[in-house]
XYZ file of C-alpha atoms in Angstrom:
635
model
C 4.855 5.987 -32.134
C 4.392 8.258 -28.871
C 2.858 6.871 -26.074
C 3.592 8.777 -23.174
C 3.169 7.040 -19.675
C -0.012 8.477 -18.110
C 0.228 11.161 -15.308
C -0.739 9.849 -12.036
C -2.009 11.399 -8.986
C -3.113 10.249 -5.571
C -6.107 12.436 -4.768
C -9.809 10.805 -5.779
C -11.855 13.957 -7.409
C -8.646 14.833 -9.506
C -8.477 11.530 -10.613
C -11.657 11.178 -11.603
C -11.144 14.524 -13.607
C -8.257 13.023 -15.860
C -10.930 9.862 -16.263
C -13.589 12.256 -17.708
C -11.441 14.058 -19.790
C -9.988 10.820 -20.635
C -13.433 9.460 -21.528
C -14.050 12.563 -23.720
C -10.958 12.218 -25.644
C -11.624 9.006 -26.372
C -15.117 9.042 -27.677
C -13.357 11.936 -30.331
C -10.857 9.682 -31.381
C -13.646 7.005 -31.629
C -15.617 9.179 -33.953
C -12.370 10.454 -36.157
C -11.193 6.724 -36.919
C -14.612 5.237 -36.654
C -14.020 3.630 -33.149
C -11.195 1.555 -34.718
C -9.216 0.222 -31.695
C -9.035 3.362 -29.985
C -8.269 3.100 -26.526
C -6.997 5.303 -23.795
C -2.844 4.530 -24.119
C -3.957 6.253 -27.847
C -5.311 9.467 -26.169
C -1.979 10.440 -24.057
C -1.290 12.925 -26.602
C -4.920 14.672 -26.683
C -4.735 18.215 -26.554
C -7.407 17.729 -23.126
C -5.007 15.061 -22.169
C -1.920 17.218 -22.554
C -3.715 20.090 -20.764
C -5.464 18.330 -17.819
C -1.856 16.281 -16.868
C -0.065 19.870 -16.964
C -2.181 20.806 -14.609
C -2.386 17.809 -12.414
C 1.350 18.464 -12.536
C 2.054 22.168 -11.809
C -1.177 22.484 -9.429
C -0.812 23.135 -5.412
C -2.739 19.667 -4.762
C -4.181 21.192 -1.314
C -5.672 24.676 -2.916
C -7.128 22.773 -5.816
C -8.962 19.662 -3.338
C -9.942 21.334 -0.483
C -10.172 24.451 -1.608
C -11.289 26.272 -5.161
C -8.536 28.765 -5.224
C -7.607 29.305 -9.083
C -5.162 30.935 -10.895
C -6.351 34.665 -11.870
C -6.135 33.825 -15.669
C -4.381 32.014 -18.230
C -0.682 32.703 -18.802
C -1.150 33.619 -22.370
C -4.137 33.758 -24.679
C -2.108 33.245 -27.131
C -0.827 29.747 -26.325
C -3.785 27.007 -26.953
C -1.923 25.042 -24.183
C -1.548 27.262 -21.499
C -5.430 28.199 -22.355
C -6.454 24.517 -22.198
C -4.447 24.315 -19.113
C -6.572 27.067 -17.383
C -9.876 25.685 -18.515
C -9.647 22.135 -17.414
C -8.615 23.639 -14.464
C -11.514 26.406 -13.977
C -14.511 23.266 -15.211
C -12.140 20.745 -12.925
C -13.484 23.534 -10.047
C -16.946 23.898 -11.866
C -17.689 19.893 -11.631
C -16.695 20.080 -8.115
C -19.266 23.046 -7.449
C -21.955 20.987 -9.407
C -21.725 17.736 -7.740
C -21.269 19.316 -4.069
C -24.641 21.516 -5.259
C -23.424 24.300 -4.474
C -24.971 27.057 -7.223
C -23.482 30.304 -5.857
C -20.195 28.924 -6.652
C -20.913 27.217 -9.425
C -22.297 30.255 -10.833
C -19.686 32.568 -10.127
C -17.129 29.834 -11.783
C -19.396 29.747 -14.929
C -18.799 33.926 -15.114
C -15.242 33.368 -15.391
C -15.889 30.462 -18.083
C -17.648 32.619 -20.113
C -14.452 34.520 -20.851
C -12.966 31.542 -22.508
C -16.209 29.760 -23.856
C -15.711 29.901 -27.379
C -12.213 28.266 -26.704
C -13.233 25.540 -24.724
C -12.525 22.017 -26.714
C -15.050 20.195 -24.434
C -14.139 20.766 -20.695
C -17.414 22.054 -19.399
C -19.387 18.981 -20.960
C -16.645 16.918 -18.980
C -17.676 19.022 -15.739
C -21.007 17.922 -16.342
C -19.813 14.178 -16.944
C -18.258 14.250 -13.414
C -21.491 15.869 -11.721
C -23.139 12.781 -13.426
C -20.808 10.599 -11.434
C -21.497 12.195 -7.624
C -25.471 12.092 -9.187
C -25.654 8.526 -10.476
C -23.892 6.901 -6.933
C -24.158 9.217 -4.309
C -20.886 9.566 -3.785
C -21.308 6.683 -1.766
C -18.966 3.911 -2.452
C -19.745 0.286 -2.923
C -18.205 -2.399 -0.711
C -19.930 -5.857 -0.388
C -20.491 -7.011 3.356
C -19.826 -11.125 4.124
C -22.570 -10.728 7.130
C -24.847 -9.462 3.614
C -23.875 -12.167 1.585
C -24.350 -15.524 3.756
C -21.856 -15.254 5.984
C -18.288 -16.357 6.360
C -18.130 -18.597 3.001
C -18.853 -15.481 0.737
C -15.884 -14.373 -1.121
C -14.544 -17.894 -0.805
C -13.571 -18.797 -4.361
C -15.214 -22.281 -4.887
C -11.997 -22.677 -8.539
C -8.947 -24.569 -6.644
C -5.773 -23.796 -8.077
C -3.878 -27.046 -9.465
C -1.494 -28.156 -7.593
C 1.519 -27.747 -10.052
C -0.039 -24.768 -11.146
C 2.121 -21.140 -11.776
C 0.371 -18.133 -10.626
C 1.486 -14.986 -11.875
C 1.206 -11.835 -9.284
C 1.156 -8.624 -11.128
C 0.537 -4.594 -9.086
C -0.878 -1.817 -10.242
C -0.796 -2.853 -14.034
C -4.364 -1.360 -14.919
C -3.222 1.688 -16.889
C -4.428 0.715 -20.133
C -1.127 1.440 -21.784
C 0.512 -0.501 -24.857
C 3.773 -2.078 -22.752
C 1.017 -3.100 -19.952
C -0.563 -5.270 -22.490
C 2.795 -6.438 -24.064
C 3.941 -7.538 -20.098
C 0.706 -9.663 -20.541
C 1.500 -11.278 -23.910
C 5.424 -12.231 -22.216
C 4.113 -13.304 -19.055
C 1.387 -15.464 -20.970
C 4.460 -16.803 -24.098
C 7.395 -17.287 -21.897
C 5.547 -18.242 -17.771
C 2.482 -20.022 -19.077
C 0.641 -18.877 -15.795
C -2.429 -21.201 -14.910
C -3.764 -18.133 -12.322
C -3.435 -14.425 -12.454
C -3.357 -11.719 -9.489
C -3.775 -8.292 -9.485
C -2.952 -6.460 -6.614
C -4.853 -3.597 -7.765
C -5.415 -0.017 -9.110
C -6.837 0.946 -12.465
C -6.094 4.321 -13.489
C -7.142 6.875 -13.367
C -10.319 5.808 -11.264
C -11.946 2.793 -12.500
C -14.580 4.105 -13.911
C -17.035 1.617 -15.537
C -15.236 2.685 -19.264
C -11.822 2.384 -17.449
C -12.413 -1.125 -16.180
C -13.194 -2.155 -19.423
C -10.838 -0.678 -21.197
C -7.632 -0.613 -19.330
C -8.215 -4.179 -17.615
C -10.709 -6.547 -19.209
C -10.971 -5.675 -22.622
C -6.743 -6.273 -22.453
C -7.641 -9.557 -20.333
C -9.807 -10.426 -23.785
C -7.487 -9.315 -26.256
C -4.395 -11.125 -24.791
C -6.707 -14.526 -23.665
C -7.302 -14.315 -27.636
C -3.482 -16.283 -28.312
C -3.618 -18.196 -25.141
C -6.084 -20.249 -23.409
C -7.943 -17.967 -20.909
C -7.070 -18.770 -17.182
C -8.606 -17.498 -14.493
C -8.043 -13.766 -13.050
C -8.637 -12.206 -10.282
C -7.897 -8.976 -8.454
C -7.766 -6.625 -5.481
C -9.205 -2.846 -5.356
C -6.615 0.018 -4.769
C -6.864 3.507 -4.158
C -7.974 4.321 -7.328
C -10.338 1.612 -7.745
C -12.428 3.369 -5.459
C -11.853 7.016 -7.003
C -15.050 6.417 -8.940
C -17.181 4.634 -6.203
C -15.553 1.189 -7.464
C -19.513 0.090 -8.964
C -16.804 -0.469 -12.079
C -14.616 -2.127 -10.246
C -17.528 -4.443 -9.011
C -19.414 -4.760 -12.199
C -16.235 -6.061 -14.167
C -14.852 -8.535 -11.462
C -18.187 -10.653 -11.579
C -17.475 -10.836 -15.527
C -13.569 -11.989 -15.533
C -14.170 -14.992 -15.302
C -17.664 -15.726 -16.286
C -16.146 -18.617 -18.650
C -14.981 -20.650 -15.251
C -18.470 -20.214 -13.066
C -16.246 -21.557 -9.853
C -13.545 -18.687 -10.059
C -16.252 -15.913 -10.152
C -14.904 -13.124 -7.678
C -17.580 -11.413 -6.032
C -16.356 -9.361 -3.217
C -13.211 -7.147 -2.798
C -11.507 -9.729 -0.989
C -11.301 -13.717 -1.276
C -10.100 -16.867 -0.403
C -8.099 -18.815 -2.825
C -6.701 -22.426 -2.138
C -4.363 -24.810 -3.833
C -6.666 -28.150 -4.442
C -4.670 -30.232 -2.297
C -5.576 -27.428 0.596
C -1.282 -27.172 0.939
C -1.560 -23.284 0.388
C -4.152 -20.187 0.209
C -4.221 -16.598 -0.593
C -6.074 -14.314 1.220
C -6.542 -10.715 -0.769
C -7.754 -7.849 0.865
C -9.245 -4.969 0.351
C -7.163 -1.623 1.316
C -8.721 0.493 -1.631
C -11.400 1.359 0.734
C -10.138 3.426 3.306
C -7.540 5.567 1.151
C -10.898 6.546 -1.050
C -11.035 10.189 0.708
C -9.530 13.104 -1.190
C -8.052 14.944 1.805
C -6.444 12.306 3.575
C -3.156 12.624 2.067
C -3.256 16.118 3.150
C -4.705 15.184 6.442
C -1.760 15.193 8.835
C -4.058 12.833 11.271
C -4.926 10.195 8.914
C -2.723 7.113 9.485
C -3.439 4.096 7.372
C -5.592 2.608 5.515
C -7.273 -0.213 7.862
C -9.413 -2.774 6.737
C -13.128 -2.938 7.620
C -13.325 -4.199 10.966
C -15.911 -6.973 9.388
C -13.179 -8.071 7.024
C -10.339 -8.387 9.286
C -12.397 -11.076 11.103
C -13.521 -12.651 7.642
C -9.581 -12.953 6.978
C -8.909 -14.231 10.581
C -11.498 -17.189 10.139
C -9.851 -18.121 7.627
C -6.640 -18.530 8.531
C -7.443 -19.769 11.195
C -9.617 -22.335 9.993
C -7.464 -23.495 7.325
C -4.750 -25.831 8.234
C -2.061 -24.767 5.436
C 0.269 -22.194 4.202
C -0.708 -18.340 3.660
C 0.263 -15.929 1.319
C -1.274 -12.203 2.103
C -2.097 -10.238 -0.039
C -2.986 -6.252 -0.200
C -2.666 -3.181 -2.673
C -1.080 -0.448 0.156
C 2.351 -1.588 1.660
C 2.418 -3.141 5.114
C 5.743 -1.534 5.469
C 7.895 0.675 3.083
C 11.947 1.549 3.147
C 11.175 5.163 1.326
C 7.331 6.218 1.239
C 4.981 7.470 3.654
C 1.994 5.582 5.436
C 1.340 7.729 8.175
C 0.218 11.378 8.668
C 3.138 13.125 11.203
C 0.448 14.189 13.412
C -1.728 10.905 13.179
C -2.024 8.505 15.778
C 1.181 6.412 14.234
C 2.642 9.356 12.956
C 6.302 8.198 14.339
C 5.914 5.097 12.313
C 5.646 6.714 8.745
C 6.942 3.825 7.382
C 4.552 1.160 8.683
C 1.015 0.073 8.774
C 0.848 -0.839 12.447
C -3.420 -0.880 11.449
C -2.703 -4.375 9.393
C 0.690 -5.372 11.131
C -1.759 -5.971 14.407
C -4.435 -7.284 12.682
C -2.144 -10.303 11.646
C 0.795 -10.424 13.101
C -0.280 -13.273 15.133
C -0.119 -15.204 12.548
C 3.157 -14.248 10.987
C 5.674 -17.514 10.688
C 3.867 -20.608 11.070
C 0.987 -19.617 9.467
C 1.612 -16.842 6.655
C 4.769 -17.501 4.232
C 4.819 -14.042 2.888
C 2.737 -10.659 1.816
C 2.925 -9.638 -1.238
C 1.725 -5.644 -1.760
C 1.351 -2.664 -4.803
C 1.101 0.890 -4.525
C 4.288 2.376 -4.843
C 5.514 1.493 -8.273
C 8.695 -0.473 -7.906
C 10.039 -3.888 -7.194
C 11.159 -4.648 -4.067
C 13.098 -7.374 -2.117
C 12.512 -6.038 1.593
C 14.938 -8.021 4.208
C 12.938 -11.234 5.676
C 11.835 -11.669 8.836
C 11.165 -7.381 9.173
C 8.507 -7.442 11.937
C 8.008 -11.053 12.208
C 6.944 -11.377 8.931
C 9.213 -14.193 6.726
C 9.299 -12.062 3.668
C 7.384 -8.778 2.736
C 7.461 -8.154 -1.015
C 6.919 -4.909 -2.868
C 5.242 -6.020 -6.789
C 3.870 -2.540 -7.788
C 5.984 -1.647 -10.840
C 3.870 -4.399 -14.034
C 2.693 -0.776 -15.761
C 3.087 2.545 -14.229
C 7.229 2.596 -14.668
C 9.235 4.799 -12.059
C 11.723 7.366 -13.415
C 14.896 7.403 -12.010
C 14.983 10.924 -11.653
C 12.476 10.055 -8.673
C 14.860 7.829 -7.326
C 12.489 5.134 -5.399
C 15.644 2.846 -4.076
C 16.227 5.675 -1.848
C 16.595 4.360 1.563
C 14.464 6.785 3.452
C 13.677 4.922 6.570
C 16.328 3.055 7.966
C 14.186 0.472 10.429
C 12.834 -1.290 6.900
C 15.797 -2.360 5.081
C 15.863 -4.040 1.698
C 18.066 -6.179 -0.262
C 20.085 -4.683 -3.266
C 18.068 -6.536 -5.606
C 16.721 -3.309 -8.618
C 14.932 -3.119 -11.286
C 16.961 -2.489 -14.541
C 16.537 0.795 -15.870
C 17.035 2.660 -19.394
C 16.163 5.698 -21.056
C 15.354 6.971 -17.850
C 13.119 4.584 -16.560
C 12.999 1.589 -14.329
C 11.735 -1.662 -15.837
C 8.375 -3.546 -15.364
C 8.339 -6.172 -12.605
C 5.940 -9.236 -11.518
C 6.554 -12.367 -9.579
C 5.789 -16.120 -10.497
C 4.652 -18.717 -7.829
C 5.405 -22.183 -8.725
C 3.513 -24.882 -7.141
C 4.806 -28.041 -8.574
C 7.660 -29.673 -7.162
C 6.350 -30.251 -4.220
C 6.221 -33.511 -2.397
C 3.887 -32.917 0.369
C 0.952 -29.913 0.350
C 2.606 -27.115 2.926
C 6.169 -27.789 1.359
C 7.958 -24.708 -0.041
C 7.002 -22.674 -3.079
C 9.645 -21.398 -5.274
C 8.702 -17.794 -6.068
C 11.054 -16.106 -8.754
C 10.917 -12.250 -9.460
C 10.920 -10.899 -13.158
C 11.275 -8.086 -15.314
C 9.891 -6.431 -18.556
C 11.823 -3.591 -20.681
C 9.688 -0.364 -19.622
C 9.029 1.962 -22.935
C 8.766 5.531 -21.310
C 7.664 7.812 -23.987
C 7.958 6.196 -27.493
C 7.099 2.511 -28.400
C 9.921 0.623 -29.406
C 10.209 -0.905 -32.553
C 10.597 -4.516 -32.586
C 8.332 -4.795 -29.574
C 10.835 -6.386 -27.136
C 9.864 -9.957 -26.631
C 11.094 -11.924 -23.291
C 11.221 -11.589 -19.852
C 14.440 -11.491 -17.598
C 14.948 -13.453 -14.041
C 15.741 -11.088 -11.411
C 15.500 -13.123 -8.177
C 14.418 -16.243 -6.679
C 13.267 -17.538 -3.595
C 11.439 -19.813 -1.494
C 8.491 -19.356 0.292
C 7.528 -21.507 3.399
C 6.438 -21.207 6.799
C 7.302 -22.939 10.163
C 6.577 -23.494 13.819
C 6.458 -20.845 16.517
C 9.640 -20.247 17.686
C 9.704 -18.074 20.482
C 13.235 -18.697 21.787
C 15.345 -18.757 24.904
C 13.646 -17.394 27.861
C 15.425 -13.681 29.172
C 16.553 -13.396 33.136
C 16.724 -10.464 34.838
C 20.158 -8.446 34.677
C 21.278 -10.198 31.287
C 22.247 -8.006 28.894
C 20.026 -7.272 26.157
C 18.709 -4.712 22.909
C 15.597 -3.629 23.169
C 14.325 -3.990 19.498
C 11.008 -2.073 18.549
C 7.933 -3.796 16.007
C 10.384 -6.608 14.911
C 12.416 -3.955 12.740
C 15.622 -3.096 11.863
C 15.328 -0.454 14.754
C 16.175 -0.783 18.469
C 16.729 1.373 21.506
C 19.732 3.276 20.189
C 22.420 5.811 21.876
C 21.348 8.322 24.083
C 21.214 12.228 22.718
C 22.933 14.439 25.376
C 20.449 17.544 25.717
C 19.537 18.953 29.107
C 18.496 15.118 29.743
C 19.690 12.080 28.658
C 17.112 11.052 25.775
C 16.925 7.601 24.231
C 16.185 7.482 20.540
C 15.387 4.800 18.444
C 18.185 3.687 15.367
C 19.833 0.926 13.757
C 22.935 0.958 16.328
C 22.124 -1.235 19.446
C 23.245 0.071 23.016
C 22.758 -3.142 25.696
C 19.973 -2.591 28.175
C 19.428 -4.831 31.231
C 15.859 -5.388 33.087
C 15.507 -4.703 36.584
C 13.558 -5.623 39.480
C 13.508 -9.295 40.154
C 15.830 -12.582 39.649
C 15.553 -15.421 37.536
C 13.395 -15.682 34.500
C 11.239 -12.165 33.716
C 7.662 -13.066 34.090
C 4.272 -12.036 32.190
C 3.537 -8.987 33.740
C 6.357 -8.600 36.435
C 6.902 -4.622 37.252
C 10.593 -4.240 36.284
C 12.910 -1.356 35.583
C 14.990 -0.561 32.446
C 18.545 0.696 32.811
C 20.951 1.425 30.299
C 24.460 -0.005 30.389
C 25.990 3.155 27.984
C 28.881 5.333 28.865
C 28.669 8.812 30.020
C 25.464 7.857 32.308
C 26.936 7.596 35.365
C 23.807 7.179 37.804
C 21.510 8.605 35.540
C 20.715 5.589 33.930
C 17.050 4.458 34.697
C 14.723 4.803 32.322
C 11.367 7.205 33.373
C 8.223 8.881 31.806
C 8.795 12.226 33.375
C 5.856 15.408 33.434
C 8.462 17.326 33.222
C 9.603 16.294 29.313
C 7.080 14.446 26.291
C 10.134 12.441 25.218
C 11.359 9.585 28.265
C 15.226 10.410 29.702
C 17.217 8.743 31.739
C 17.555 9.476 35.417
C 18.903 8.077 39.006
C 16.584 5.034 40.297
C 13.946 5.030 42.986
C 11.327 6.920 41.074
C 7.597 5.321 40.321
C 7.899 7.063 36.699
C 10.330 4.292 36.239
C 8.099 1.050 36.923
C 7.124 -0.283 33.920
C 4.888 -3.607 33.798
C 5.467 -6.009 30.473
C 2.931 -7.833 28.924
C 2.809 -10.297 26.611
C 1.064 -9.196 23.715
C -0.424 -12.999 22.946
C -1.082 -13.932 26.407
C -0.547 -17.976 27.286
C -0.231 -20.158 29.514
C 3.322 -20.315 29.428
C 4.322 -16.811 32.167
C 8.142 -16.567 31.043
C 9.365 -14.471 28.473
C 11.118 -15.343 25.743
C 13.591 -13.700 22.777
C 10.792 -13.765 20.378
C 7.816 -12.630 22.458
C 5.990 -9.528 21.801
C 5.412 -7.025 24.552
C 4.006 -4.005 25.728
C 5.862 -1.812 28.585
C 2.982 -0.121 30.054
C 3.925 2.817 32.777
C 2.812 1.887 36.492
C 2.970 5.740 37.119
C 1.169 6.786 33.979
C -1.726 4.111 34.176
C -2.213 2.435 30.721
C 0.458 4.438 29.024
C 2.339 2.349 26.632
C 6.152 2.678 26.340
C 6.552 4.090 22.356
C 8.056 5.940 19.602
C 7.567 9.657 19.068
C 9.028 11.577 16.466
C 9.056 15.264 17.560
C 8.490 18.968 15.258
C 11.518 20.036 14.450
C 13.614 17.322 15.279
C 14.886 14.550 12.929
C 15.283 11.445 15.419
C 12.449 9.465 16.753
C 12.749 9.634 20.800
C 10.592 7.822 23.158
C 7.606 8.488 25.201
C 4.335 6.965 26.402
C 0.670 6.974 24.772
C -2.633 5.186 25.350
C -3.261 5.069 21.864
C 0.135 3.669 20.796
C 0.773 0.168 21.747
C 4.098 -0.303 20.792
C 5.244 -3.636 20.444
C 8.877 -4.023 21.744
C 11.469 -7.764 21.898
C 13.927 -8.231 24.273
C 16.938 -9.450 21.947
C 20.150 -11.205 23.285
């Protein structure tokens, strides 16, 4: 039987197209088979389906967002696809028109329909579905406020998780497809999970019929072998495609059978009952809602709600175990991109410096690990990358990867991983989810084994048997420990200048018509100037390089002469820079592990940072208000 993977797209209003025409299709089969278990994963090969995913596929994303450019007319009247193709496209353009009002457009759209009318299977009833949409919620999307709800204890699930319980993390898994459901069945036969997380996304934009059917109504089906456990789960990106009222309405009925584990916000508190450990899931969905931004070269993100950062920061601060984070969008990635080039962390595509600040206080003795979806794959990032113990990539449970698209590419070299795949076959990487296990332990905050799994992907035809099992990939534990900040540094040692807590440092110098510093993965020693003894909490020091080939020009200076810093002969004021602890304390010195700023003395409030420059492929350095790089003087 065919069931081919669904097409996926990041963009909001083109999601919710494929979820209308999805809808549609649906509601035909229904009434051909007399609504006999017909779901979406039985759709894939409508004739809408088919049409609307070739032209998700072939379209110029930009043109057909932000703009209503179209093609001039189909490619042949004599292929029903290639019609079909053109029509969801022309009523995808249509819908737009009607729910942004605008009737000029929308009018001279409907003269081009008109061409094709009596060939359309059902697209322009679709545009009016998705008018309904924009009509029905404003376009306004729904996000429940803790300073709304009675303060900080909303979203605090009242269930506590047993304290030899298993709970099963699973990413991006809501596509309604037939191996989704069968990862359930294996993880439910073979784990025997007492708690289940989602790390979000439900395709193609959780619309109210979506959330049903490609999450809960699988939740029911499955829970009808096995005892039903509790569930609970984080909004994505496409969670909010359709306003996320869906996404709302069906998290308050999970788990309606255990009143205590009711979910009612987008983000929660979940503890262990002997208080030993706690997950903290956020919601990211929110802020990567907007159609544009991944066209938006400015857009760097997403951030959380200011309101919920400080809802996550009472409670981890407030609770006297062991963290695990948890978030759809990637903290940090080795091959995707986070940030727009022009954006405001642009020269850090391949981190969220938004949530790395918001919590990187509290990386190490309080939070264990981060677990994150979004890009579909399964992936074992190097521990301790920018202070956190281990960052962990769980996005692959439904939506498989082909591996024609390759996404154990190491793009960015400052985030590496370990070589720890996915299996792949027929062209396409397996399923993955990870398995917490909390018995074992003597005493509440002691370690958590954690052990990484996979599930046979199907690609484009359901095998036959269904493949029963799951295989161990990897296994770990997760724990935290005290604040270690190390040795204290002294002026004139010898030291690498390391940038975020990545795999990237102050790196060789490029020889142009200055000597430019870029950041890399090969260290070059550095020594701070401008005292004697231990460095200090906001001494004014100097930074020379100890390289070859410098001769006297060796002092690094923010120069009006040049965006990126060079090196240059000392006694210049562009060369002061003052470090600052990023956590001030009572405790002046600085240490190995301390995180600093280098602000410019010269260039007053101008933080010492990346910046990654048109038309060049290194990242040099420079200085920017807006960018406070975080830098660690390493031995």
């Amino acid at each position: 039987m065919k069931s081919s993977p669904p097409v996926r797209v990041r963009n909001q209003e083109m999601s919710l197209w494929q979820s209308v025409i999805s809808e549609f299709a649906v509601s035909q089969l229904k009434s051909s088979s007399k609504g006999e278990n017909t779901i979406a994963a039985h759709a894939q090969d409508h004739p809408m389906i088919r049409a609307t995913n070739a032209y998700v596929l072939s379209s110029d994303i930009e043109n057909s967002v932000l703009k209503f450019e179209l093609s001039v007319q189909p490619k042949s009247l004599n292929s029903t696809d290639d019609l079909n193709q053109y029509l969801s496209e022309l009523c995808f353009h249509i819908a737009k028109a009607k729910s942004r009002n605008n009737e000029a457009l929308e009018e001279e759209l409907m003269g081009q329909y008109r061409k094709y009318s009596d060939k359309d299977p059902g697209f322009l009833t679709c545009a009016t579905t998705y008018a309904k949409y924009y009509a029905k919620y404003g376009g306004v999307l729904k996000y429940n406020k803790w300073q709304d709800n009675g303060g900080f204890n909303y979203g605090v699930i009242e269930y506590e998780i047993p304290n030899d319980a298993k709970v099963a993390i699973i990413g991006d898994w809501g596509t309604g497809m037939p191996d989704a459901q069968w990862l359930l069945y294996n993880i439910m036969e073979n784990i025997h999970p007492d708690v289940i997380i989602h790390l979000g996304d439900i395709y193609y934009s959780a619309t109210p019929s979506e959330c049903i059917n490609n999450f809960a109504a699988i939740l029911d089906e499955v829970f009808k072998s096995y005892d039903r456990i509790p569930v609970f789960t984080i909004p994505g990106n496409h969670d909010y495609y359709a306003f996320a009222y869906g996404y709302y309405d069906m998290v308050l009925g999970l788990n309606e059978n255990t009143p205590t584990a009711v979910q009612p916000a987008s983000y929660f508190q979940l503890k262990t009952q002997d208080n030993g450990w706690q997950f903290l899931g956020m919601d990211t969905g929110f802020d990567d809602s907007n159609p544009a931004n991944q066209f938006n070269t400015f857009y760097a993100g997403p951030q959380l709600k200011n309101n919920e950062t400080q809802w996550h920061r009472d409670k981890l601060d407030t609770f006297g175990g062991n963290t695990v984070l948890l978030s759809h969008h990637q903290l940090f990635t080795g091959n995707a991109k986070i940030n727009g080039f022009e954006s405001v962390y642009g020269s850090y595509p391949y981190l969220n410096k938004y949530l790395l600040d918001d919590f990187r206080y509290y990386f190490g003795d309080k939070v264990a690990a981060w677990f994150w979806g979004h890009e579909h794959n399964q992936v074992i990032y190097k521990n301790n990358l920018f202070g956190l113990p281990k960052g962990r990539l769980v996005g692959a449970s439904a939506y498989e990867e082909m591996t024609s698209n390759d996404p154990y590419k190491q793009k960015y070299q400052e985030v590496p991983f370990e070589d720890i795949k996915l299996s792949h076959d027929n062209g396409y990487y397996n399923h993955g989810f990870a398995v917490l296990d909390f018995s074992g332990r003597n005493n509440p905050t002691d370690s958590v084994v954690t052990t990484y799994y996979e599930y046979p992907s199907w690609g484009d035809v359901n095998p036959d048997p269904i493949p029963g099992g799951v295989s161990e990939l990897f296994q770990e534990k997760l724990s935290t420990s005290p604040k270690d900040y190390g040795p204290t540094v002294n002026y004139g040692e010898m030291i690498h200048l390391n940038l975020e807590g990545s795999a990237g440092f102050i790196a060789p110098f490029k020889n142009g018509s200055q000597y430019y510093p870029i950041i890399g993965t090969t260290t070059v020693f550095l020594e701070i100037q401008g005292g004697s003894g231990v460095i200090m909490d906001e001494d004014v020091v100097t930074i020379k390089s100890l390289e070859n080939g410098l001769g006297k020009y060796n002092i690094l200076g923010a120069w009006s002469t040049s965006k990126s810093l060079y090196y240059y002969t000392p006694g210049y004021k562009q060369q002061n820079w003052i470090v600052k602890k990023v956590f001030p304390s009572d405790d002046k010195e600085i240490h190995q592990n301390d995180p600093l700023y280098f602000i410019n003395q010269y260039h007053t409030g101008q933080y010492l940072c990346p910046y990654i420059s048109t038309g060049y492929s290194d990242t040099y350095l420079t200085t920017n208000s807006n960018v406070p790089a975080v830098w660690f003087l390493k031995r």
